[in-house]
Amino acid sequence: MELNEISERVIGAAIEVHRLLGPGLLEQSYEKALGHELSLRKLSYSSQISLPISYKELQIPDAYRIDRLVENLLIIEIKAVENVLPVHKAQLLTYLRHTEKPLGLLINFNSSLLKNGLTRIINTPN
C-alpha cells in the first residue's frame, strides 16, 4: 500500500472516531477507539512502542514511546489538548528521525473540527 493511501485511510479513521466521540475525552479513549477503527479498516498497527536511543556510548532503553505505528511506515501521535504546541510537532519529528520513518500524523482530538487538529509531518533527510 502506498504511503499517501495509508495516510488517507488513517485520517478517515480519525475523522470517524472524532465524529462519533467528539472532543473532550481522555487521550487513551481516542487511542483505543482509533486502534479499533484502524483494525476495522484492515490497517496493521502497533501500539505504545517503546524505543531506545543511544547518546555517545550511553544506551537509553526506553527513551520514547510511539502511540501508533501503522503499516510499519506512518507514526501517529495522539493528543487531546486545548492547543497543539510547537513542542508536540517537534516530538513527532524527533520520533520520525530516530525511527527513519517517512511520515507522521499529529492528531489532536480535542478540536471542534478534526481537520483543525491534524498536522502532517514529513521526515526529510538532512
XYZ file of N, CA and C in Angstrom:
378
model
N 0.841 -1.176 0.000
C 0.000 0.000 0.000
C 0.891 1.246 0.000
N 0.518 2.227 -0.774
C 1.275 3.466 -0.887
C 1.090 4.333 0.364
N 2.125 5.089 0.703
C 2.126 5.914 1.909
C 0.963 6.908 1.933
N 0.678 7.564 0.812
C -0.435 8.522 0.775
C -1.775 7.832 1.012
N -1.934 6.624 0.502
C -3.170 5.873 0.724
C -3.313 5.504 2.198
N -2.212 5.087 2.817
C -2.236 4.767 4.249
C -2.632 6.012 5.042
N -2.015 7.136 4.707
C -2.306 8.394 5.387
C -3.779 8.770 5.253
N -4.322 8.662 4.060
C -5.733 8.981 3.826
C -6.650 8.072 4.635
N -6.322 6.792 4.688
C -7.154 5.843 5.438
C -7.080 6.102 6.938
N -5.898 6.467 7.430
C -5.753 6.791 8.854
C -6.542 8.055 9.187
N -6.442 9.067 8.333
C -7.188 10.306 8.562
C -8.695 10.027 8.537
N -9.133 9.196 7.616
C -10.548 8.811 7.576
C -10.979 8.113 8.855
N -10.116 7.247 9.367
C -10.407 6.549 10.628
C -10.493 7.545 11.785
N -9.579 8.495 11.826
C -9.574 9.502 12.890
C -10.824 10.379 12.819
N -11.224 10.745 11.613
C -12.437 11.554 11.440
C -13.655 10.788 11.947
N -13.717 9.506 11.655
C -14.832 8.685 12.118
C -14.868 8.623 13.651
N -13.727 8.423 14.267
C -13.653 8.387 15.737
C -14.119 9.726 16.304
N -13.621 10.810 15.747
C -13.980 12.140 16.234
C -15.465 12.422 16.003
N -15.994 11.989 14.877
C -17.407 12.212 14.566
C -18.309 11.516 15.587
N -17.914 10.308 15.993
C -18.743 9.548 16.927
C -18.508 9.919 18.389
N -17.272 10.243 18.752
C -16.967 10.523 20.164
C -16.948 12.003 20.500
N -16.587 12.839 19.533
C -16.483 14.272 19.797
C -15.271 14.613 20.647
N -15.034 15.897 20.866
C -13.890 16.324 21.685
C -14.200 16.200 23.177
N -13.151 16.259 23.997
C -13.329 16.346 25.442
C -13.025 15.102 26.250
N -12.674 13.991 25.594
C -12.362 12.762 26.321
C -10.865 12.677 26.618
N -10.497 11.685 27.380
C -9.084 11.446 27.658
C -8.393 10.879 26.424
N -7.119 11.165 26.308
C -6.310 10.709 25.171
C -6.420 9.205 24.959
N -6.396 8.454 26.066
C -6.427 6.993 25.946
C -7.733 6.484 25.323
N -8.827 7.215 25.491
C -10.100 6.825 24.869
C -9.987 6.911 23.349
N -9.404 7.993 22.870
C -9.225 8.163 21.428
C -8.231 7.139 20.888
N -7.215 6.870 21.664
C -6.203 5.909 21.229
C -6.824 4.526 21.021
N -7.645 4.100 21.974
C -8.291 2.783 21.860
C -9.300 2.768 20.719
N -10.103 3.814 20.604
C -11.101 3.874 19.537
C -10.432 3.913 18.161
N -9.349 4.681 18.040
C -8.643 4.752 16.766
C -8.038 3.402 16.418
N -7.498 2.706 17.386
C -6.969 1.365 17.133
C -8.041 0.432 16.595
N -9.216 0.506 17.186
C -10.330 -0.327 16.722
C -10.725 0.048 15.293
N -10.780 1.341 15.026
C -11.155 1.809 13.687
C -10.108 1.401 12.643
N -8.828 1.459 13.015
C -7.772 1.012 12.094
C -7.928 -0.471 11.780
N -8.255 -1.257 12.794
C -8.477 -2.692 12.586
C -9.663 -2.933 11.657
N -10.744 -2.180 11.864
C -11.916 -2.319 11.001
C -11.579 -1.996 9.549
N -10.602 -1.121 9.355
C -10.197 -0.718 8.006
C -9.040 -1.567 7.475
N -8.743 -2.639 8.188
C -7.719 -3.618 7.760
C -6.324 -3.008 7.652
N -6.018 -2.065 8.534
C -4.674 -1.494 8.612
C -3.941 -2.133 9.783
N -2.742 -2.611 9.539
C -1.965 -3.196 10.637
C -1.258 -2.078 11.393
N -1.173 -2.251 12.709
C -0.526 -1.234 13.532
C 0.026 -1.866 14.803
N 0.947 -1.156 15.391
C 1.482 -1.490 16.710
C 1.216 -0.307 17.617
N 1.063 -0.589 18.911
C 0.721 0.458 19.877
C 1.783 0.606 20.950
N 1.935 1.844 21.408
C 2.798 2.152 22.550
C 4.154 1.444 22.446
N 4.831 1.702 21.349
C 6.123 1.076 21.089
C 7.201 1.857 21.820
N 7.857 1.205 22.753
C 8.953 1.820 23.492
C 10.240 1.568 22.729
N 10.964 2.653 22.426
C 12.159 2.521 21.610
C 13.382 3.134 22.288
N 14.533 2.554 22.017
C 15.773 3.049 22.609
C 16.455 4.101 21.730
N 17.351 4.824 22.325
C 18.285 5.676 21.585
C 19.655 5.493 22.205
N 20.658 5.911 21.465
C 21.999 5.920 22.040
C 22.514 7.356 22.024
N 23.196 7.679 23.081
C 23.782 9.001 23.221
C 25.243 8.795 23.557
N 26.094 9.122 22.577
C 27.523 8.831 22.686
C 27.659 7.343 22.989
N 28.220 6.924 24.108
C 28.304 5.483 24.396
C 27.194 5.000 25.321
N 26.278 5.849 25.678
C 25.198 5.515 26.600
C 23.981 4.994 25.834
N 23.469 3.859 26.250
C 22.238 3.307 25.690
C 21.078 3.649 26.620
N 20.053 4.275 26.073
C 18.869 4.635 26.844
C 17.732 3.762 26.304
N 17.360 2.711 27.051
C 16.451 1.700 26.500
C 15.023 2.182 26.238
N 14.463 2.991 27.088
C 13.072 3.444 26.929
C 13.036 4.952 26.751
N 13.683 5.435 25.718
C 13.829 6.876 25.522
C 12.531 7.547 25.086
N 11.707 6.836 24.332
C 10.449 7.423 23.886
C 9.465 6.316 23.545
N 8.217 6.705 23.434
C 7.145 5.745 23.165
C 6.251 6.295 22.056
N 6.109 5.517 21.004
C 5.269 5.890 19.867
C 3.847 5.414 20.140
N 2.873 6.309 19.972
C 1.470 5.933 20.203
C 1.023 4.843 19.231
N 1.220 5.069 17.940
C 0.821 4.097 16.924
C 1.822 4.126 15.774
N 2.127 2.946 15.268
C 2.913 2.802 14.048
C 2.056 1.986 13.081
N 1.629 2.598 11.986
C 0.694 1.976 11.049
C 1.452 1.467 9.827
N 1.203 0.198 9.503
C 1.809 -0.448 8.335
C 3.335 -0.295 8.343
N 3.905 -0.171 9.512
C 5.352 -0.025 9.712
C 5.942 1.163 8.942
N 5.101 2.156 8.618
C 5.549 3.312 7.842
C 5.173 4.652 8.457
N 3.988 4.729 9.041
C 3.425 6.007 9.458
C 3.264 6.050 10.972
N 3.826 7.071 11.589
C 3.720 7.250 13.040
C 2.547 8.174 13.341
N 1.732 7.769 14.303
C 0.628 8.611 14.774
C 0.931 9.024 16.207
N 0.883 10.319 16.449
C 0.979 10.862 17.805
C -0.391 11.422 18.147
N -1.012 10.857 19.172
C -2.374 11.226 19.554
C -2.333 12.206 20.723
N -3.111 13.271 20.589
C -3.230 14.274 21.649
C -4.710 14.557 21.906
N -4.995 15.025 23.101
C -6.321 15.536 23.470
C -6.058 16.767 24.331
N -5.546 17.807 23.681
C -5.113 19.021 24.381
C -5.860 20.231 23.831
N -5.875 21.302 24.609
C -6.560 22.519 24.177
C -5.898 23.113 22.938
N -4.565 23.166 22.950
C -3.811 23.709 21.825
C -2.599 22.834 21.536
N -2.373 22.565 20.264
C -1.145 21.880 19.866
C -0.023 22.910 19.936
N 1.031 22.544 20.622
C 2.177 23.431 20.794
C 3.304 23.021 19.855
N 4.228 23.933 19.598
C 5.376 23.574 18.760
C 6.141 22.352 19.281
N 6.173 22.170 20.597
C 6.890 21.023 21.168
C 6.226 19.702 20.764
N 4.918 19.684 20.558
C 4.240 18.462 20.116
C 4.686 18.086 18.699
N 4.817 19.078 17.846
C 5.280 18.837 16.479
C 6.748 18.398 16.482
N 7.542 19.036 17.334
C 8.956 18.676 17.452
C 9.107 17.242 17.963
N 8.238 16.857 18.880
C 8.250 15.490 19.415
C 8.039 14.480 18.293
N 7.035 14.705 17.468
C 6.770 13.778 16.367
C 7.919 13.766 15.364
N 8.475 14.913 15.062
C 9.608 14.967 14.143
C 10.806 14.202 14.707
N 11.038 14.305 15.998
C 12.114 13.540 16.646
C 11.866 12.041 16.490
N 10.626 11.607 16.703
C 10.293 10.188 16.531
C 10.564 9.741 15.096
N 10.177 10.568 14.142
C 10.394 10.227 12.735
C 11.876 10.090 12.425
N 12.656 11.012 12.928
C 14.096 10.980 12.643
C 14.775 9.780 13.285
N 14.410 9.461 14.531
C 15.051 8.330 15.211
C 14.649 6.983 14.621
N 13.442 6.891 14.088
C 12.987 5.625 13.503
C 13.218 5.560 12.000
N 13.558 6.714 11.399
C 13.738 6.828 9.950
C 12.453 6.477 9.192
N 11.314 6.786 9.796
C 10.024 6.603 9.127
C 9.732 7.863 8.312
N 9.007 7.717 7.198
C 8.842 8.847 6.285
C 7.764 9.867 6.663
N 6.754 9.451 7.439
C 5.610 10.333 7.627
C 4.999 10.142 9.007
N 4.531 11.251 9.571
C 3.833 11.202 10.851
C 2.594 12.067 10.831
N 1.609 11.665 11.618
C 0.391 12.453 11.801
C 0.249 12.786 13.277
N 0.115 14.056 13.559
C -0.200 14.522 14.901
C -1.703 14.788 14.884
N -2.443 14.049 15.713
C -3.896 14.156 15.714
C -4.355 14.636 17.081
N -4.918 15.839 17.120
C -5.474 16.387 18.361
C -6.992 16.224 18.312
N -7.496 15.280 19.092
C -8.925 15.004 19.102
C -9.726 16.041 19.884
N -9.059 16.950 20.564
C -9.760 17.965 21.342
C -10.003 19.227 20.509
N -10.337 19.037 19.249
C -10.658 20.129 18.328
C -12.128 20.017 17.957
N -12.793 21.160 17.783
C -14.201 21.095 17.394
C -14.348 20.487 15.999
N -13.428 20.790 15.093
C -13.337 20.141 13.788
C -11.998 19.414 13.721
N -12.032 18.136 13.440
C -10.784 17.372 13.472
C -9.773 17.868 12.449
N -10.239 18.371 11.305
C -9.289 18.856 10.299
C -8.398 19.962 10.874
N -8.893 20.697 11.869
C -8.080 21.728 12.523
C -7.095 21.132 13.524
N -7.296 19.873 13.880
C -6.411 19.207 14.826
C -5.430 18.254 14.177
N -5.376 18.256 12.842
C -4.475 17.359 12.112
C -3.236 18.093 11.631
N -2.083 17.513 11.891
C -0.833 18.041 11.369
C -0.071 16.871 10.730
N 0.323 17.038 9.502
C 1.089 16.028 8.772
C 2.536 16.482 8.743
N 3.441 15.614 9.185
C 4.862 15.952 9.238
C 5.646 14.937 8.417
N 6.442 15.456 7.491
C 7.262 14.633 6.612
C 8.688 14.640 7.125
N 9.284 13.458 7.170
C 10.670 13.328 7.586
C 11.565 13.510 6.357
N 12.135 14.693 6.230
C 13.028 14.943 5.103
C 14.455 14.657 5.523
N 15.191 13.944 4.681
C 16.592 13.635 5.013
C 17.416 14.927 5.138
N 18.376 14.879 6.047
C 19.251 16.049 6.255
C 20.174 16.261 5.088
